Short mmCIF file of C-alpha atoms in Angstrom, two decimals:
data_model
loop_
_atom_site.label_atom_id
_atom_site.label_comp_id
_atom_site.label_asym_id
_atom_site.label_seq_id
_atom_site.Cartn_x
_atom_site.Cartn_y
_atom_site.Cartn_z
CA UNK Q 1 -17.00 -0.18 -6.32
CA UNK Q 2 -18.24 -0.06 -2.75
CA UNK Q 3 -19.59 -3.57 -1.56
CA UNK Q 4 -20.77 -2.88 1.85
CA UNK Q 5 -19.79 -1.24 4.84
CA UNK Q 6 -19.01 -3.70 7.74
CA UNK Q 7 -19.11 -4.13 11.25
CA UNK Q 8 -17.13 -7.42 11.66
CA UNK Q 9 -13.99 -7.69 12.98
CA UNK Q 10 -11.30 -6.13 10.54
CA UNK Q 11 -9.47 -7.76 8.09
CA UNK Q 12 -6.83 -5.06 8.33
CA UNK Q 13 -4.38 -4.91 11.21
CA UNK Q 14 -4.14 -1.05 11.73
CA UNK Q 15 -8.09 -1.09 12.16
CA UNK Q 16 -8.01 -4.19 13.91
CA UNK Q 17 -5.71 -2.61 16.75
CA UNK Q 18 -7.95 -0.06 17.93
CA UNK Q 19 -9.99 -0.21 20.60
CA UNK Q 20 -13.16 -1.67 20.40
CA UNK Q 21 -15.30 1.69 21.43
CA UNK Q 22 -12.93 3.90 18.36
CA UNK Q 23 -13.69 1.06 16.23
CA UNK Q 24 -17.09 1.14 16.47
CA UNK Q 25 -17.07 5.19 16.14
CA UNK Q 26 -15.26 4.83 12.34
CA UNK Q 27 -17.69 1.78 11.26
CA UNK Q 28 -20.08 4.26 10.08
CA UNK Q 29 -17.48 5.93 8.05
CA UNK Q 30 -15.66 2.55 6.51
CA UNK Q 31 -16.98 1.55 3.44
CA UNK Q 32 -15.70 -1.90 1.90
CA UNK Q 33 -14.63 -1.20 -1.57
CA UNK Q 34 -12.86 -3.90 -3.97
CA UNK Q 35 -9.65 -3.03 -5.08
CA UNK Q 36 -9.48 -5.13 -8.82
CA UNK Q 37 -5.75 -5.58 -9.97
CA UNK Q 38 -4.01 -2.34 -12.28
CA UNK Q 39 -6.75 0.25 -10.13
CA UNK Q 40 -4.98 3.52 -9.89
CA UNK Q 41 -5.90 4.62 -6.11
CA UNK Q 42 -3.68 7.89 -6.68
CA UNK Q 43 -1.62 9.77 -9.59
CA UNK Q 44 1.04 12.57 -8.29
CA UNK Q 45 -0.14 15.59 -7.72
CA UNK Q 46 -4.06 14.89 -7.20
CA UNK Q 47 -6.30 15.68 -4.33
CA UNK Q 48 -6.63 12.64 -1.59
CA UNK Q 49 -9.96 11.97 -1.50
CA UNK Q 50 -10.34 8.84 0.34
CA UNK Q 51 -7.86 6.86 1.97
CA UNK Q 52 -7.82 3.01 2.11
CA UNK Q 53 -6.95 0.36 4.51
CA UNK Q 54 -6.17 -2.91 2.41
CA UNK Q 55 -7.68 -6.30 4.03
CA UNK Q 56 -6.07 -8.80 1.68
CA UNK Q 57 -5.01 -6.15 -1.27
CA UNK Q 58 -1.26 -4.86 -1.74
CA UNK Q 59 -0.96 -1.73 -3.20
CA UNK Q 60 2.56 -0.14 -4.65
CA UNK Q 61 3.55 3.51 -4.28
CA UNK Q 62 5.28 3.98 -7.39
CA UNK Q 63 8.02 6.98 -8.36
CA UNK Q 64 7.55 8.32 -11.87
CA UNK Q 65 10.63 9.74 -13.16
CA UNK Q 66 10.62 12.71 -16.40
CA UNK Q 67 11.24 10.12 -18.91
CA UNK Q 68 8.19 8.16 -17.60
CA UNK Q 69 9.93 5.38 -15.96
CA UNK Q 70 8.76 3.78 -13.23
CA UNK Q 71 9.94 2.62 -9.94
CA UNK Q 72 8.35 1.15 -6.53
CA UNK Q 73 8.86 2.76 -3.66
CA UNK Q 74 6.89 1.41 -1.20
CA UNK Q 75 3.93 -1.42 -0.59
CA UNK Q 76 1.01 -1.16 1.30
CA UNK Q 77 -0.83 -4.41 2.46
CA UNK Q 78 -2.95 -5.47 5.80
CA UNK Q 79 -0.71 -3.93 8.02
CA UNK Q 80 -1.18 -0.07 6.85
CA UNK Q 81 -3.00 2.76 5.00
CA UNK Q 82 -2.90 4.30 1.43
CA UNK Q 83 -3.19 7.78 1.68
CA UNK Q 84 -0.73 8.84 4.18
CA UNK Q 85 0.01 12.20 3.47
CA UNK Q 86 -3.97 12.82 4.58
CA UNK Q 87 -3.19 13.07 8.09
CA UNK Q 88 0.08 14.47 7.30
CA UNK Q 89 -1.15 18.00 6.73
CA UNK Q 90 -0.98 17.18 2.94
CA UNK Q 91 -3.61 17.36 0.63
CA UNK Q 92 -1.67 15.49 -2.49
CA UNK Q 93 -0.11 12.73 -3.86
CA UNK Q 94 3.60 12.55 -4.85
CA UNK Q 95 3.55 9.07 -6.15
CA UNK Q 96 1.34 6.64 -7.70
CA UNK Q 97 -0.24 4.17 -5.52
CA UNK Q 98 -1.55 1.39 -8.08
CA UNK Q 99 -3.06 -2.35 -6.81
CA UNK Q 100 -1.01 -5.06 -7.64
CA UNK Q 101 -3.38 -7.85 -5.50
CA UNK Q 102 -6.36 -7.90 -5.80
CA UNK Q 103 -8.73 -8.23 -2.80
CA UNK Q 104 -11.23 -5.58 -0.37
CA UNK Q 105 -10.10 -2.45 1.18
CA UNK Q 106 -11.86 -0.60 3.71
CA UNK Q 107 -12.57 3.23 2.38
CA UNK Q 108 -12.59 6.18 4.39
CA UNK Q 109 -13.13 10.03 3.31
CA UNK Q 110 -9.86 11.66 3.84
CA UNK Q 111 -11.39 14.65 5.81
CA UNK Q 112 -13.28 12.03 8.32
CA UNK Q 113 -9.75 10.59 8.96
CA UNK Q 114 -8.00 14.00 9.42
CA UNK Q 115 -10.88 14.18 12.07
CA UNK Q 116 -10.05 11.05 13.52
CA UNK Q 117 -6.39 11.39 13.89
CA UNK Q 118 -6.92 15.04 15.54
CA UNK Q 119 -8.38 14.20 18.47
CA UNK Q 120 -5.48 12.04 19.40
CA UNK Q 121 -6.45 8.94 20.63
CA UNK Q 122 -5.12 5.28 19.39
CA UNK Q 123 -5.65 5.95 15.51
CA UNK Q 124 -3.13 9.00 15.82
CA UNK Q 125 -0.59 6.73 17.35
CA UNK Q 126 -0.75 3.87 14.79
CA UNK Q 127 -1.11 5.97 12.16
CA UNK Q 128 2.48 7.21 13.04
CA UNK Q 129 3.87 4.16 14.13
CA UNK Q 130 2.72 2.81 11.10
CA UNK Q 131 4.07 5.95 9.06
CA UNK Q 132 7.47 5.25 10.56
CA UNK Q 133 7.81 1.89 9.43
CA UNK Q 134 6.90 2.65 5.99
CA UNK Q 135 9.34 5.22 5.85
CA UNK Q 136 11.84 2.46 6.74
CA UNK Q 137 10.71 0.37 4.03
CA UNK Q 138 11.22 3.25 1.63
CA UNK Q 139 14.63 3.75 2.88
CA UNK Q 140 15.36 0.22 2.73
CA UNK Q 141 14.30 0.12 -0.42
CA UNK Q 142 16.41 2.88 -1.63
CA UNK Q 143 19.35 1.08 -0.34
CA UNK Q 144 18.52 -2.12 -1.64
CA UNK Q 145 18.06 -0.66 -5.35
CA UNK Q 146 21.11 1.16 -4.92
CA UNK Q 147 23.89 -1.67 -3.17
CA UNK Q 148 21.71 -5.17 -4.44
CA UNK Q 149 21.92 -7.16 -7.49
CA UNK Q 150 18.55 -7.63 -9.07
CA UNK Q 151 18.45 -11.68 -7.90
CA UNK Q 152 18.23 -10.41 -4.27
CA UNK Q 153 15.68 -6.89 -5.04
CA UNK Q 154 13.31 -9.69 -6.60
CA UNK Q 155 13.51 -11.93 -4.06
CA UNK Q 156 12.60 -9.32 -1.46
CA UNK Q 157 10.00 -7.78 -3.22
CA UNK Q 158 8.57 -11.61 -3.72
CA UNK Q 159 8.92 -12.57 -0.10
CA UNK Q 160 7.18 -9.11 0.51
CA UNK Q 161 4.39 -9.27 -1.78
CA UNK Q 162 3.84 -13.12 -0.10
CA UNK Q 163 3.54 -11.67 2.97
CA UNK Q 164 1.14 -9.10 1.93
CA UNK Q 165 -1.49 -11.82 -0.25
CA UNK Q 166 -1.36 -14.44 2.77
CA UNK Q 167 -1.64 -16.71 -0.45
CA UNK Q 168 1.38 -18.90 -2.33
CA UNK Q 169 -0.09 -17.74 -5.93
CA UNK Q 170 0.80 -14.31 -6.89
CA UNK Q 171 -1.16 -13.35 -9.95
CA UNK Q 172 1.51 -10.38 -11.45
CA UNK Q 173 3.37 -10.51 -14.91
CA UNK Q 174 6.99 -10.47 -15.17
CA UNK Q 175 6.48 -6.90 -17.14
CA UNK Q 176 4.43 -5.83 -14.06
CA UNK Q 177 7.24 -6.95 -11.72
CA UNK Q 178 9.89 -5.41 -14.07
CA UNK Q 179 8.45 -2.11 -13.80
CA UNK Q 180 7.62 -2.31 -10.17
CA UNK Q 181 12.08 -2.87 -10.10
CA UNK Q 182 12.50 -0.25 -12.98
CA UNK Q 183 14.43 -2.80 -14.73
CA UNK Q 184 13.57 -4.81 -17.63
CA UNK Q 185 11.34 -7.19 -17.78
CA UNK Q 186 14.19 -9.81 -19.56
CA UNK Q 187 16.22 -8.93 -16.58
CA UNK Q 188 13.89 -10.12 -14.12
CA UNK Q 189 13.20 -13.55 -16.21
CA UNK Q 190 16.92 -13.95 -15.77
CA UNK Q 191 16.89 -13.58 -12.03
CA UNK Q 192 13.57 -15.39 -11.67
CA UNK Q 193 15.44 -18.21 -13.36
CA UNK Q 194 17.90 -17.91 -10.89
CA UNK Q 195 15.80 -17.94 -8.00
CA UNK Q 196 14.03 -21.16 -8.80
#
């Protein structure tokens, strides 16, 4: 649900890095949209339409597997972009990208950032540099699930998810968290036992 489209300073730290004159050239474009907990931004295999820059929100890219299992693969908070692929030459989704915290996100139309990141200025270069470190977090992730006993994945995923609400409280279900691990959700009331 769009709420307004802003020209304050942005919340989000990929916007709030450009240059104030590119800035000001996207503000027409951004659109402030809330991001309630459980939306589905993205299933696999759909057309991007919009991409989203999270202020407060966190947002999980989530594998599905054939049997319909689940797994996180990635998290998206202030510091990045849902809808990478965009302004990767590709058109769809291969995961789910699902918000886990609620909060605002600033809305774009995918072919206005494709624009953008063609002429090459500052939002090109973050917009790598940002898809860079996310593809470290994926491949830290991947070696985490594979090498880590569940005690430590929850604890990083925790400490993560902290980071990303700038808030103590974080409003998610055990069950939400289980599948976000592809464990069970007993499992991870075990190791949140453990953690306390």
């Amino acid at each position: 649900m769009p709420l307004s489209t802003s020209n304050s300073p942005p919340a989000n730290k990929l916007l709030a890095s450009l240059p104030a004159p590119q800035y000001q050239r996207l503000t027409p474009y951004l659109e402030e949209v809330s991001l309630p907990v459980g939306q589905v931004l993205y299933e696999p295999g759909e057309v991007i339409q919009y991409v989203y820059f999270p202020n407060q929100a966190m947002v999980s890219l989530v594998s599905i597997l054939e049997d319909g299992s689940t797994a996180e693969v990635g998290m998206v908070g202030n510091d990045g972009i849902v809808g990478y692929p965009v302004f990767l030459e590709g058109n769809l989704t291969t995961h789910r990208a699902i918000v886990q915290i609620e909060d605002t996100a600033m809305r774009m139309n995918a072919e206005t950032l494709k624009t953008e990141f063609n002429r090459g200025e500052t939002l090109q270069k973050l917009l790598l540099r940002y898809t860079q470190a996310l593809l470290t977090q994926v491949s830290q992730t991947a070696a985490c699930n594979r090498h880590h006993p569940l005690e430590e994945r929850l604890a990083r995923w925790l400490l993560t998810a902290h980071d990303y609400s700038l808030s103590d409280e974080l409003p998610l279900t055990q069950e939400f968290i289980s599948n976000m691990l592809g464990t069970r959700r007993a499992s991870v009331t075990v190791a949140a036992g453990m953690l306390q």
